């Protein structure tokens, strides 16, 4: 994530807080990212898909 995208998440979290809209999963995601944690919705890439059994 680049700095501009991080700044946008921070702005969004602040706007949601200012409007009192803090009871949603969208706010939780924005706040998590704004605090510097990884995006909780970003999927981890599977490094070894060959370990799956049939």
mmCIF file with all atom_site columns, C-alpha atoms in Angstrom:
data_model
loop_
_atom_site.group_PDB
_atom_site.id
_atom_site.type_symbol
_atom_site.label_atom_id
_atom_site.label_alt_id
_atom_site.label_comp_id
_atom_site.label_asym_id
_atom_site.label_entity_id
_atom_site.label_seq_id
_atom_site.pdbx_PDB_ins_code
_atom_site.Cartn_x
_atom_site.Cartn_y
_atom_site.Cartn_z
_atom_site.occupancy
_atom_site.B_iso_or_equiv
_atom_site.pdbx_formal_charge
_atom_site.auth_seq_id
_atom_site.auth_comp_id
_atom_site.auth_asym_id
_atom_site.auth_atom_id
_atom_site.pdbx_PDB_model_num
ATOM 1  C CA . UNK A 1 1  ? 0.000   0.000   0.000  1.00 0.00 ? 1  UNK A CA 1
ATOM 2  C CA . UNK A 1 2  ? 1.440   3.360   -0.938 1.00 0.00 ? 2  UNK A CA 1
ATOM 3  C CA . UNK A 1 3  ? 1.397   6.463   1.249  1.00 0.00 ? 3  UNK A CA 1
ATOM 4  C CA . UNK A 1 4  ? -1.492  8.088   -0.628 1.00 0.00 ? 4  UNK A CA 1
ATOM 5  C CA . UNK A 1 5  ? -3.718  5.059   -0.099 1.00 0.00 ? 5  UNK A CA 1
ATOM 6  C CA . UNK A 1 6  ? -2.786  4.914   3.590  1.00 0.00 ? 6  UNK A CA 1
ATOM 7  C CA . UNK A 1 7  ? -3.604  8.611   3.956  1.00 0.00 ? 7  UNK A CA 1
ATOM 8  C CA . UNK A 1 8  ? -6.997  8.006   2.349  1.00 0.00 ? 8  UNK A CA 1
ATOM 9  C CA . UNK A 1 9  ? -7.782  5.228   4.865  1.00 0.00 ? 9  UNK A CA 1
ATOM 10 C CA . UNK A 1 10 ? -6.750  7.570   7.692  1.00 0.00 ? 10 UNK A CA 1
ATOM 11 C CA . UNK A 1 11 ? -9.025  10.322  6.362  1.00 0.00 ? 11 UNK A CA 1
ATOM 12 C CA . UNK A 1 12 ? -11.882 7.876   5.996  1.00 0.00 ? 12 UNK A CA 1
ATOM 13 C CA . UNK A 1 13 ? -11.464 6.566   9.550  1.00 0.00 ? 13 UNK A CA 1
ATOM 14 C CA . UNK A 1 14 ? -11.399 10.130  10.890 1.00 0.00 ? 14 UNK A CA 1
ATOM 15 C CA . UNK A 1 15 ? -14.516 11.119  8.928  1.00 0.00 ? 15 UNK A CA 1
ATOM 16 C CA . UNK A 1 16 ? -16.411 8.069   10.150 1.00 0.00 ? 16 UNK A CA 1
ATOM 17 C CA . UNK A 1 17 ? -15.386 8.867   13.738 1.00 0.00 ? 17 UNK A CA 1
ATOM 18 C CA . UNK A 1 18 ? -16.440 12.508  13.368 1.00 0.00 ? 18 UNK A CA 1
ATOM 19 C CA . UNK A 1 19 ? -19.849 11.477  12.083 1.00 0.00 ? 19 UNK A CA 1
ATOM 20 C CA . UNK A 1 20 ? -20.310 8.850   14.791 1.00 0.00 ? 20 UNK A CA 1
ATOM 21 C CA . UNK A 1 21 ? -20.439 5.992   12.292 1.00 0.00 ? 21 UNK A CA 1
ATOM 22 C CA . UNK A 1 22 ? -18.131 3.669   14.186 1.00 0.00 ? 22 UNK A CA 1
ATOM 23 C CA . UNK A 1 23 ? -20.381 0.634   14.468 1.00 0.00 ? 23 UNK A CA 1
ATOM 24 C CA . UNK A 1 24 ? -19.602 -0.974  11.127 1.00 0.00 ? 24 UNK A CA 1
ATOM 25 C CA . UNK A 1 25 ? -17.099 -3.456  9.767  1.00 0.00 ? 25 UNK A CA 1
ATOM 26 C CA . UNK A 1 26 ? -16.085 -0.807  7.219  1.00 0.00 ? 26 UNK A CA 1
ATOM 27 C CA . UNK A 1 27 ? -15.019 1.516   10.042 1.00 0.00 ? 27 UNK A CA 1
ATOM 28 C CA . UNK A 1 28 ? -13.158 -1.316  11.767 1.00 0.00 ? 28 UNK A CA 1
ATOM 29 C CA . UNK A 1 29 ? -11.271 -2.003  8.542  1.00 0.00 ? 29 UNK A CA 1
ATOM 30 C CA . UNK A 1 30 ? -10.439 1.670   7.999  1.00 0.00 ? 30 UNK A CA 1
ATOM 31 C CA . UNK A 1 31 ? -9.268  2.095   11.596 1.00 0.00 ? 31 UNK A CA 1
ATOM 32 C CA . UNK A 1 32 ? -7.125  -1.040  11.481 1.00 0.00 ? 32 UNK A CA 1
ATOM 33 C CA . UNK A 1 33 ? -5.383  0.125   8.307  1.00 0.00 ? 33 UNK A CA 1
ATOM 34 C CA . UNK A 1 34 ? -5.071  3.705   9.610  1.00 0.00 ? 34 UNK A CA 1
ATOM 35 C CA . UNK A 1 35 ? -3.243  2.414   12.681 1.00 0.00 ? 35 UNK A CA 1
ATOM 36 C CA . UNK A 1 36 ? -0.678  0.729   10.471 1.00 0.00 ? 36 UNK A CA 1
ATOM 37 C CA . UNK A 1 37 ? -1.892  -2.850  10.634 1.00 0.00 ? 37 UNK A CA 1
ATOM 38 C CA . UNK A 1 38 ? -2.355  -4.962  7.489  1.00 0.00 ? 38 UNK A CA 1
ATOM 39 C CA . UNK A 1 39 ? -5.663  -4.799  5.678  1.00 0.00 ? 39 UNK A CA 1
ATOM 40 C CA . UNK A 1 40 ? -7.783  -7.501  7.328  1.00 0.00 ? 40 UNK A CA 1
ATOM 41 C CA . UNK A 1 41 ? -9.502  -8.250  4.010  1.00 0.00 ? 41 UNK A CA 1
ATOM 42 C CA . UNK A 1 42 ? -6.318  -8.738  2.013  1.00 0.00 ? 42 UNK A CA 1
ATOM 43 C CA . UNK A 1 43 ? -5.995  -12.410 1.230  1.00 0.00 ? 43 UNK A CA 1
ATOM 44 C CA . UNK A 1 44 ? -2.718  -14.151 1.902  1.00 0.00 ? 44 UNK A CA 1
ATOM 45 C CA . UNK A 1 45 ? -1.232  -15.685 -1.198 1.00 0.00 ? 45 UNK A CA 1
ATOM 46 C CA . UNK A 1 46 ? -0.870  -19.428 -1.125 1.00 0.00 ? 46 UNK A CA 1
ATOM 47 C CA . UNK A 1 47 ? 2.795   -20.223 -1.545 1.00 0.00 ? 47 UNK A CA 1
ATOM 48 C CA . UNK A 1 48 ? 2.407   -23.964 -2.002 1.00 0.00 ? 48 UNK A CA 1
ATOM 49 C CA . UNK A 1 49 ? -0.819  -25.121 -3.568 1.00 0.00 ? 49 UNK A CA 1
ATOM 50 C CA . UNK A 1 50 ? 0.653   -28.553 -4.322 1.00 0.00 ? 50 UNK A CA 1
ATOM 51 C CA . UNK A 1 51 ? 0.124   -29.695 -0.735 1.00 0.00 ? 51 UNK A CA 1
ATOM 52 C CA . UNK A 1 52 ? -3.642  -30.041 -1.252 1.00 0.00 ? 52 UNK A CA 1
ATOM 53 C CA . UNK A 1 53 ? -4.908  -33.586 -1.213 1.00 0.00 ? 53 UNK A CA 1
ATOM 54 C CA . UNK A 1 54 ? -7.504  -34.973 -3.597 1.00 0.00 ? 54 UNK A CA 1
#
